[in-house]
PDB file of C-alpha atoms in Angstrom:
ATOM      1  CA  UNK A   1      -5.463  -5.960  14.062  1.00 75.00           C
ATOM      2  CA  UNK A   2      -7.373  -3.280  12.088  1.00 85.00           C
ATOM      3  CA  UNK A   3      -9.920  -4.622   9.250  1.00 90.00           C
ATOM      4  CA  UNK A   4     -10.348  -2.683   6.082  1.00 93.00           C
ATOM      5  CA  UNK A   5     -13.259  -3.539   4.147  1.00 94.00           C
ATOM      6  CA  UNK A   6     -13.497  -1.706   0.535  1.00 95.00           C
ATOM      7  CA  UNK A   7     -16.498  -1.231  -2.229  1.00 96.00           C
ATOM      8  CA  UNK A   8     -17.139  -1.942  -5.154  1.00 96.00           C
ATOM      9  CA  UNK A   9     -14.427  -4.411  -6.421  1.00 94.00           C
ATOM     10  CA  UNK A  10     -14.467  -2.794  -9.942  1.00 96.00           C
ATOM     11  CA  UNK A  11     -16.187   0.623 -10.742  1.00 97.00           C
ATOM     12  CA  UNK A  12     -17.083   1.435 -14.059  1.00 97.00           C
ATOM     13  CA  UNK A  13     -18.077   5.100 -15.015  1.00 97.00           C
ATOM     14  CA  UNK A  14     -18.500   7.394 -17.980  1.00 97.00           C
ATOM     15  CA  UNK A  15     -16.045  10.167 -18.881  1.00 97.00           C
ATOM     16  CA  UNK A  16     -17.271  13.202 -16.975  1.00 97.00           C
ATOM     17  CA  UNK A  17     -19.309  11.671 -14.535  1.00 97.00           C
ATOM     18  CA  UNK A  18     -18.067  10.859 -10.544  1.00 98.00           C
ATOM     19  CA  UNK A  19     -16.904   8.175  -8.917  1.00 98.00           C
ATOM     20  CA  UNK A  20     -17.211   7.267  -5.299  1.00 98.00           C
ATOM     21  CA  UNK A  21     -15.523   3.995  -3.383  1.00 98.00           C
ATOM     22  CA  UNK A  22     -15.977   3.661   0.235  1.00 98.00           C
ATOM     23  CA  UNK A  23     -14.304   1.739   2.502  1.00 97.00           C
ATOM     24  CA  UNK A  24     -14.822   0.651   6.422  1.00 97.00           C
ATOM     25  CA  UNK A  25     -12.604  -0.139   9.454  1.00 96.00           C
ATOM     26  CA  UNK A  26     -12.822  -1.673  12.629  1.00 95.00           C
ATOM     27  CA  UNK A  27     -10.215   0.051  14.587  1.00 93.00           C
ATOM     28  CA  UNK A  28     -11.608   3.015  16.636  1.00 92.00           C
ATOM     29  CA  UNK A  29      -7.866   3.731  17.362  1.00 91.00           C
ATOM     30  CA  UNK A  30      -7.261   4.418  14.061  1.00 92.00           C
ATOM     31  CA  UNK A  31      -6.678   7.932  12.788  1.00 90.00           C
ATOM     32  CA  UNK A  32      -5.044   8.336   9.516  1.00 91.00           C
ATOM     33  CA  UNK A  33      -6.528   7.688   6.344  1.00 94.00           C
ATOM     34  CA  UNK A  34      -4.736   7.026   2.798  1.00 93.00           C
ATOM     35  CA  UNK A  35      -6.252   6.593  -0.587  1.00 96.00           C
ATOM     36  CA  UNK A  36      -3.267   5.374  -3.293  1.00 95.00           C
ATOM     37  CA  UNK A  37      -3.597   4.656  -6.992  1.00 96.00           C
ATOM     38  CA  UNK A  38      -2.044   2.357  -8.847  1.00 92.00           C
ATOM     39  CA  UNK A  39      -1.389   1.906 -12.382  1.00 91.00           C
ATOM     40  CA  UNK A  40      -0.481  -1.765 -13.790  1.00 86.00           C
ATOM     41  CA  UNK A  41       2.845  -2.972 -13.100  1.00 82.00           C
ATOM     42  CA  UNK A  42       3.544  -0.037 -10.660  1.00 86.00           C
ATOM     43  CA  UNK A  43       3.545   0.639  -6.761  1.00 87.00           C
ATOM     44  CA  UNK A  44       0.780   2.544  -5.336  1.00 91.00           C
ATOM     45  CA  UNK A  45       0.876   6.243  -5.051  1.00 91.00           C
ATOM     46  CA  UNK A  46      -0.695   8.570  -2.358  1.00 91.00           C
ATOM     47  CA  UNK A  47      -3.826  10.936  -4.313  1.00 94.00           C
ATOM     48  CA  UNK A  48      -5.076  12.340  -0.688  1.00 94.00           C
ATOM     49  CA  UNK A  49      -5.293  11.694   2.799  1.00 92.00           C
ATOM     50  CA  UNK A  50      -7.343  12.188   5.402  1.00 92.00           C
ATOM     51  CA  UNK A  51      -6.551  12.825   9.483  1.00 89.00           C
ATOM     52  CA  UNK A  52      -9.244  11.725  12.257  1.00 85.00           C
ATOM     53  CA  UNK A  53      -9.803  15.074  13.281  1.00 84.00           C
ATOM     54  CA  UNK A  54     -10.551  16.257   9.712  1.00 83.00           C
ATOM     55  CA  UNK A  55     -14.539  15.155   8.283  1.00 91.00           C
ATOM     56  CA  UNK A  56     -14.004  16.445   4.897  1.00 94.00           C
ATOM     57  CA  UNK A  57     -10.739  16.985   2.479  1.00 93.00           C
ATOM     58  CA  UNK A  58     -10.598  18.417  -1.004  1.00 95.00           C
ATOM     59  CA  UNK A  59      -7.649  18.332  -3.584  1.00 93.00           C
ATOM     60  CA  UNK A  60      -9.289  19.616  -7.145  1.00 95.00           C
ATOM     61  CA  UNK A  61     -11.468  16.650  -8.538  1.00 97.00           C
ATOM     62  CA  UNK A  62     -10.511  14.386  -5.620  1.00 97.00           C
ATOM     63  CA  UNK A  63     -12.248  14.475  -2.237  1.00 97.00           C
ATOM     64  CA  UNK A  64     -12.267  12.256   0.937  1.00 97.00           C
ATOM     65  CA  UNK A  65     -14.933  12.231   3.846  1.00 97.00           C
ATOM     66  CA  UNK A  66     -14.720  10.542   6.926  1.00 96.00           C
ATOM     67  CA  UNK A  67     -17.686   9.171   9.242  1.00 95.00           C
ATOM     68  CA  UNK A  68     -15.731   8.172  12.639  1.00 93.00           C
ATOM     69  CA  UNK A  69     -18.466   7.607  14.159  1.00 93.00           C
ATOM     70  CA  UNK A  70     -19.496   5.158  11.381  1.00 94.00           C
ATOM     71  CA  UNK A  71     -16.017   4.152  10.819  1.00 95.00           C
ATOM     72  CA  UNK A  72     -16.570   4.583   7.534  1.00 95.00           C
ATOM     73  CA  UNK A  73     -14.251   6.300   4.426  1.00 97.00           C
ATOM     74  CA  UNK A  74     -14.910   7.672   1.111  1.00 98.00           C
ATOM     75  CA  UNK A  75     -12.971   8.162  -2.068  1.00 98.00           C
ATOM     76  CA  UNK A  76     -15.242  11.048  -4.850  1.00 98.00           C
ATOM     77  CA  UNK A  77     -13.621  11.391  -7.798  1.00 98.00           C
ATOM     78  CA  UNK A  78     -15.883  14.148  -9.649  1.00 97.00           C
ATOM     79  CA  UNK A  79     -15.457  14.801 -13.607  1.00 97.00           C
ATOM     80  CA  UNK A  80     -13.760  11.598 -14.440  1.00 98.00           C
ATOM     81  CA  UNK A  81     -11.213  11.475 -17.066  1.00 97.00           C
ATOM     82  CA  UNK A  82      -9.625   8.495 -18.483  1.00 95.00           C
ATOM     83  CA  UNK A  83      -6.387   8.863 -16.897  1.00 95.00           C
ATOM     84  CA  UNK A  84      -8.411   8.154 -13.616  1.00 97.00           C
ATOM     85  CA  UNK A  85      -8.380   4.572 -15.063  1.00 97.00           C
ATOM     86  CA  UNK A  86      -6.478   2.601 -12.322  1.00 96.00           C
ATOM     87  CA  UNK A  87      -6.386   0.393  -9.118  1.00 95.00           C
ATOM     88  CA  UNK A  88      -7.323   2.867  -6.221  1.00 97.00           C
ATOM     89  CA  UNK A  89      -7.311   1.301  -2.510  1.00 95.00           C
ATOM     90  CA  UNK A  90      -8.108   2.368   0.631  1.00 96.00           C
ATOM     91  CA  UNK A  91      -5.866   2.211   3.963  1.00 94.00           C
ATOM     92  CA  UNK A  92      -6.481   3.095   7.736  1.00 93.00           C
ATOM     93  CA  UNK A  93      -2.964   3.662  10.241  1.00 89.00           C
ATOM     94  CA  UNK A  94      -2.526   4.371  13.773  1.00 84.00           C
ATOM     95  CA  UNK A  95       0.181   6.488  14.661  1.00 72.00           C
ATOM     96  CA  UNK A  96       1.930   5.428  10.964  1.00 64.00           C
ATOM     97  CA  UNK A  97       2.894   2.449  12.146  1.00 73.00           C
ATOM     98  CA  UNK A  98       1.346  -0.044  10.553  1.00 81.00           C
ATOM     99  CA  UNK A  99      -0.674   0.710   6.950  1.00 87.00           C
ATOM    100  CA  UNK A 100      -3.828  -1.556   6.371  1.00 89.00           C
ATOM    101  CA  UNK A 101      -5.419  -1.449   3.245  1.00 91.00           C
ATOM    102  CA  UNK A 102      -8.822  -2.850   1.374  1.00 93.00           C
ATOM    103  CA  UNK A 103      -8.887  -5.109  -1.360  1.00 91.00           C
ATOM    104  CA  UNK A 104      -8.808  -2.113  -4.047  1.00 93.00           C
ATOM    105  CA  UNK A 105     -11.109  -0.976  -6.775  1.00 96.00           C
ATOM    106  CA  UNK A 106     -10.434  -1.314 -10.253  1.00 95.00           C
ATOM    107  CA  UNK A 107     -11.456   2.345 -11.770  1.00 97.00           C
ATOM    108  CA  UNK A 108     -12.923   2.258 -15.831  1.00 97.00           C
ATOM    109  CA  UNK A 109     -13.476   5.159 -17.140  1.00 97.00           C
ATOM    110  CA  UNK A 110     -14.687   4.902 -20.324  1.00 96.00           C
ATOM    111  CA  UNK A 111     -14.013   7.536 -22.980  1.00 92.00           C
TER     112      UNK A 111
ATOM    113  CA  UNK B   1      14.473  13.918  -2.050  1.00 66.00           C
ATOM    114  CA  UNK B   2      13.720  10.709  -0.424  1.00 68.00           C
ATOM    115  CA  UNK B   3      13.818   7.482  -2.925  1.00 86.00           C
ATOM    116  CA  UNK B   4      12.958   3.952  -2.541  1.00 89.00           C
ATOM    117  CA  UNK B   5      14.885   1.302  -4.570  1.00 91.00           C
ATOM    118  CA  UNK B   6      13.592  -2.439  -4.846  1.00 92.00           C
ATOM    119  CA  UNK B   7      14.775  -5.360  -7.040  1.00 89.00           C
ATOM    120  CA  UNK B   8      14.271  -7.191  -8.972  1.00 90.00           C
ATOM    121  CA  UNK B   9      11.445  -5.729 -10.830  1.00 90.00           C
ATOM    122  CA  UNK B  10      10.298  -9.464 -12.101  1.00 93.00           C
ATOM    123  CA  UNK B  11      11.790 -12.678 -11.251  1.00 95.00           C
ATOM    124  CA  UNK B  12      11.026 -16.158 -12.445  1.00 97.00           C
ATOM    125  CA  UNK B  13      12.221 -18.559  -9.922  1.00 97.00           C
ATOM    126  CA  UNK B  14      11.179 -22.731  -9.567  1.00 97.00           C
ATOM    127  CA  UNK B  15       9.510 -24.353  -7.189  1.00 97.00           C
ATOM    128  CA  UNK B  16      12.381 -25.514  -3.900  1.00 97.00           C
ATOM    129  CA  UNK B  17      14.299 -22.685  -4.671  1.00 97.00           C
ATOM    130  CA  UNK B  18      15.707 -19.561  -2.113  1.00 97.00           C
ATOM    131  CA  UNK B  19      14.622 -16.058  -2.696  1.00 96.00           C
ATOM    132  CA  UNK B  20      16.209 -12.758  -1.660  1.00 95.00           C
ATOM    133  CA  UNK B  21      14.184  -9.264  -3.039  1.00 95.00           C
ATOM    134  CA  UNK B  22      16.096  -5.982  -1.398  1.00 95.00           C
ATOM    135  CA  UNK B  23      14.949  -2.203  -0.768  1.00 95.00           C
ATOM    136  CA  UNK B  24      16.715   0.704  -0.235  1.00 95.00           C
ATOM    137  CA  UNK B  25      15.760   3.515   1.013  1.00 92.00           C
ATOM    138  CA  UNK B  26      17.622   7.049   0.680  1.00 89.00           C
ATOM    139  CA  UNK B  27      17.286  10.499   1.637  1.00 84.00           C
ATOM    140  CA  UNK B  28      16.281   9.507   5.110  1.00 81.00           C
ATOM    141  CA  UNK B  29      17.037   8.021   8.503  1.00 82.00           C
ATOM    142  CA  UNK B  30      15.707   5.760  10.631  1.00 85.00           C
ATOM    143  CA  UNK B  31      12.226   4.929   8.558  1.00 88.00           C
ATOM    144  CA  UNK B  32      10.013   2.748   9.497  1.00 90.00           C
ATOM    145  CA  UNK B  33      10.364  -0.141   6.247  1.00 93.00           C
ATOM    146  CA  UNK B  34       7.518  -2.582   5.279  1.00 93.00           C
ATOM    147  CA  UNK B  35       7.183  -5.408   2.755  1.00 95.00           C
ATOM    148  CA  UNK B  36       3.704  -6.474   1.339  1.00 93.00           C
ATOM    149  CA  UNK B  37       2.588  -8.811  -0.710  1.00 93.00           C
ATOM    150  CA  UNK B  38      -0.265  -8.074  -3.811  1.00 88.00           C
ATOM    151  CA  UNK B  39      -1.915 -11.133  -4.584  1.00 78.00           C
ATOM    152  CA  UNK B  40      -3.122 -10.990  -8.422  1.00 71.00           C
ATOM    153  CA  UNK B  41      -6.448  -9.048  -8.035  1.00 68.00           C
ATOM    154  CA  UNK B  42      -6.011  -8.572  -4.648  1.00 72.00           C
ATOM    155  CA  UNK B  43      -5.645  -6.135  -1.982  1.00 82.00           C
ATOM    156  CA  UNK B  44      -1.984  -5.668  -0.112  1.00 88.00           C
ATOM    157  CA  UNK B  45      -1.074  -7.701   2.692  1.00 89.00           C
ATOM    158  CA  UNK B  46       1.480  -6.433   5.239  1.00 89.00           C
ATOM    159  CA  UNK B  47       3.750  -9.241   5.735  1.00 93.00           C
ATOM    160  CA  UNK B  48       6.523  -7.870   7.704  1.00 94.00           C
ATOM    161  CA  UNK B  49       7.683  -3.951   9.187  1.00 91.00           C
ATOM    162  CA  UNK B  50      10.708  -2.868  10.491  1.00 93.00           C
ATOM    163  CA  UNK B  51      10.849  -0.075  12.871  1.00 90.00           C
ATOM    164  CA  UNK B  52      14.826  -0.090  13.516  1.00 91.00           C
ATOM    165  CA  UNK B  53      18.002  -2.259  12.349  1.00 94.00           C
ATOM    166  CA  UNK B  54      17.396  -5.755  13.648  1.00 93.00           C
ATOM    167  CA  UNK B  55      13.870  -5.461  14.928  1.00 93.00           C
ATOM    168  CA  UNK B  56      11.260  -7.142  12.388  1.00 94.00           C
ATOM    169  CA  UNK B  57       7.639  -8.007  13.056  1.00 91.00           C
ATOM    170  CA  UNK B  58       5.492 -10.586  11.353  1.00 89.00           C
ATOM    171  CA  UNK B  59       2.038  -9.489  10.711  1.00 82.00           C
ATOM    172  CA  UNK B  60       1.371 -13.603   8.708  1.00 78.00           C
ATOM    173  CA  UNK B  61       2.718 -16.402   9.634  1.00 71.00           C
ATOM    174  CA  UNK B  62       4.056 -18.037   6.247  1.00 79.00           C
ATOM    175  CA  UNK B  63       7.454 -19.460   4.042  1.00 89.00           C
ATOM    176  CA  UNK B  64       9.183 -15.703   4.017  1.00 94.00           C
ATOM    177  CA  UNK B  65      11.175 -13.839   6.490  1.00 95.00           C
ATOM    178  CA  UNK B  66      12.551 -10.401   6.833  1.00 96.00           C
ATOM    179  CA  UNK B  67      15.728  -8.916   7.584  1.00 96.00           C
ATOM    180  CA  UNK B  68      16.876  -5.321   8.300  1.00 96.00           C
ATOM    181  CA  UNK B  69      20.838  -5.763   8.215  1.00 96.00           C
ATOM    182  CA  UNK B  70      21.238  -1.719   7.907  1.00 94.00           C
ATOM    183  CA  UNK B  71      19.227   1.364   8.757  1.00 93.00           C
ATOM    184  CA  UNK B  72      17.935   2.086   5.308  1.00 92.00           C
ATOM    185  CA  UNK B  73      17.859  -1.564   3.486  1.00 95.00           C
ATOM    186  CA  UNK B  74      15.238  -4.065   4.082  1.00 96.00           C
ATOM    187  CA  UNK B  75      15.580  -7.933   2.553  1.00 96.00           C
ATOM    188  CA  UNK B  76      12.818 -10.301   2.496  1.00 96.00           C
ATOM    189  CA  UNK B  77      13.700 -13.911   1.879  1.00 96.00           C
ATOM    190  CA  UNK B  78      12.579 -17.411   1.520  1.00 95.00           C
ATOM    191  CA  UNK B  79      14.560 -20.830   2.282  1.00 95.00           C
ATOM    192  CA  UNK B  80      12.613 -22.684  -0.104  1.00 96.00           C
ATOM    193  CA  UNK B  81       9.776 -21.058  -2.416  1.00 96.00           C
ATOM    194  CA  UNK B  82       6.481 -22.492  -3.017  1.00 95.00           C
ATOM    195  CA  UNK B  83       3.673 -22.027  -5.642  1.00 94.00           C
ATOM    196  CA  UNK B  84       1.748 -19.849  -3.155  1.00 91.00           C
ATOM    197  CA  UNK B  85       4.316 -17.289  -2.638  1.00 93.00           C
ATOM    198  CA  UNK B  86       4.038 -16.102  -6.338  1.00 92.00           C
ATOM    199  CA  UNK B  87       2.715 -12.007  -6.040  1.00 91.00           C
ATOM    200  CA  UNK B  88       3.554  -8.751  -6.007  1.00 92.00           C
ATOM    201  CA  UNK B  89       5.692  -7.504  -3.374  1.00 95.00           C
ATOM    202  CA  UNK B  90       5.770  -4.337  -2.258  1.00 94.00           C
ATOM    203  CA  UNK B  91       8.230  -2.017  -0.117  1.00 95.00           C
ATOM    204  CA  UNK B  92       7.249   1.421   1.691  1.00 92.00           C
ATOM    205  CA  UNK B  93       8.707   3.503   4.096  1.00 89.00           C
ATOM    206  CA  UNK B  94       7.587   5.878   6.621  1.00 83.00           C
ATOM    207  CA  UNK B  95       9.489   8.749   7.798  1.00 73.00           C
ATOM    208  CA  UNK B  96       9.522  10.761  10.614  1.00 66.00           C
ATOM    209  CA  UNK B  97       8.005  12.753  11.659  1.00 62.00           C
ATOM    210  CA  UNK B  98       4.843  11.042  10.729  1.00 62.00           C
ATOM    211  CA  UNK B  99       4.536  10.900   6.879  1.00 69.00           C
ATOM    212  CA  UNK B 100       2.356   8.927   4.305  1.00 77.00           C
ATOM    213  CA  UNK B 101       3.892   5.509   3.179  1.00 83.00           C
ATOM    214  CA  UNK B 102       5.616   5.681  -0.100  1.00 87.00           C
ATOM    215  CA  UNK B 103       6.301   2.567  -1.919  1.00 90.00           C
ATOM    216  CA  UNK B 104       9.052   1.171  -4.319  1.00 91.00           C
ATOM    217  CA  UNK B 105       7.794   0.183  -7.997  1.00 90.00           C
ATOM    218  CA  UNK B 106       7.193  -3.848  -6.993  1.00 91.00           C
ATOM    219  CA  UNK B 107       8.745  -7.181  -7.788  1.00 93.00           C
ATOM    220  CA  UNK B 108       6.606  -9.421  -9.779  1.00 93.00           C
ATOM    221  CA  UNK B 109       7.655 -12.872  -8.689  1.00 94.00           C
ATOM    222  CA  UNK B 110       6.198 -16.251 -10.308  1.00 95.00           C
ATOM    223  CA  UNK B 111       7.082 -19.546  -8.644  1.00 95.00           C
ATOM    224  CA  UNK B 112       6.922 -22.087 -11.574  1.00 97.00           C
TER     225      UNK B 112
END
């Protein structure tokens, strides 16, 4: 099955600065893209997606790129606040079937 | 609006003992239903999805199994728990046509 590899573990920024987490996968097959947050105690939450035939999405602060040729993913969070505090992880699907995710990242942003 | 129920939210249960956590899912028809498990610190394992009532796949072999006894409720269970299946476990859906996965707020279980 698909392999989802995610970095760094924990991220710790500054208010106001960005944030960027990047993930790999192994599947070539695979063409959808998910980033969720979570907050403690809570299930994760889609922030943005990304589709195969997409290289770049944008939602406000929150961006997502995708390398396919790489098979590589990225999470940019620009002007961190500290509501941005949170687990964020990264998942790869094919045909939204199955959802495989990394390990997470554990967002600090420090006031 | 589509909604995702799952229960307990935390559950305390010994060593040798069965488990049953259930999800419901309303709003929609015919999702596909998943349960993973969140190891503490962890990243989310896919144990077991559902793509239709009766039909359950294993992604792990391990102590738990899944049943889908109705279109929009999915049950995962264990015979006999053991330390190792302590976690967070997690139900999402996916809808169709093709959506994102939304999940259900987690049951934290502890095997003591």
């Amino acid at each position: 099955g698909e392999n989802v590899e995610q970095h760094p573990s924990t991220l710790s920024v500054q208010e106001g600065d960005s944030a960027v987490i990047k993930c790999t996968y192994s599947d070539s097959a695979s063409n959808y893209f998910p980033w969720y947050k979570q907050e403690l105690g809570k299930g994760p939450q889609l922030i943005i997606d990304i589709r195969s035939n997409v290289g770049e999405k944008k939602d406000q602060r929150i961006a997502v790129t995708l390398n396919k040729t790489a098979k590589h993913f990225s999470l940019h969070i620009t002007e961190t606040q500290p509501e941005d505090s949170a687990v964020y992880f990264c998942a790869a699907s094919k045909g939204f079937n199955k959802f495989y995710f990394g390990s997470g990242t554990k967002l600090n942003v420090k006031p | 609006s589509q909604t995702i129920h799952q229960w307990p939210a935390t559950l305390v249960q010994p060593v040798g003992s069965p488990l049953s956590l259930e999800c419901t899912v309303e709003g929609t028809s015919n999702p596909n239903l998943y349960w993973y498990r969140q190891a503490a610190g962890r990243g989310l394992q896919l144990l077991f999805y559902s793509v239709g009532i009766g039909q359950i796949s294993s992604e792990v072999p391990q102590n738990l199994s899944a049943s889908r006894p109705q279109d929009r409720q999915f049950i995962l269970s264990s015979k006999k728990l053991l330390l190792s299946d302590s976690g967070f476990y997690l139900c999402a859906w996916v809808g169709h046509p093709n959506t994102e996965a939304f999940f259900g707020q987690g049951t934290r279980l502890t095997v003591v």
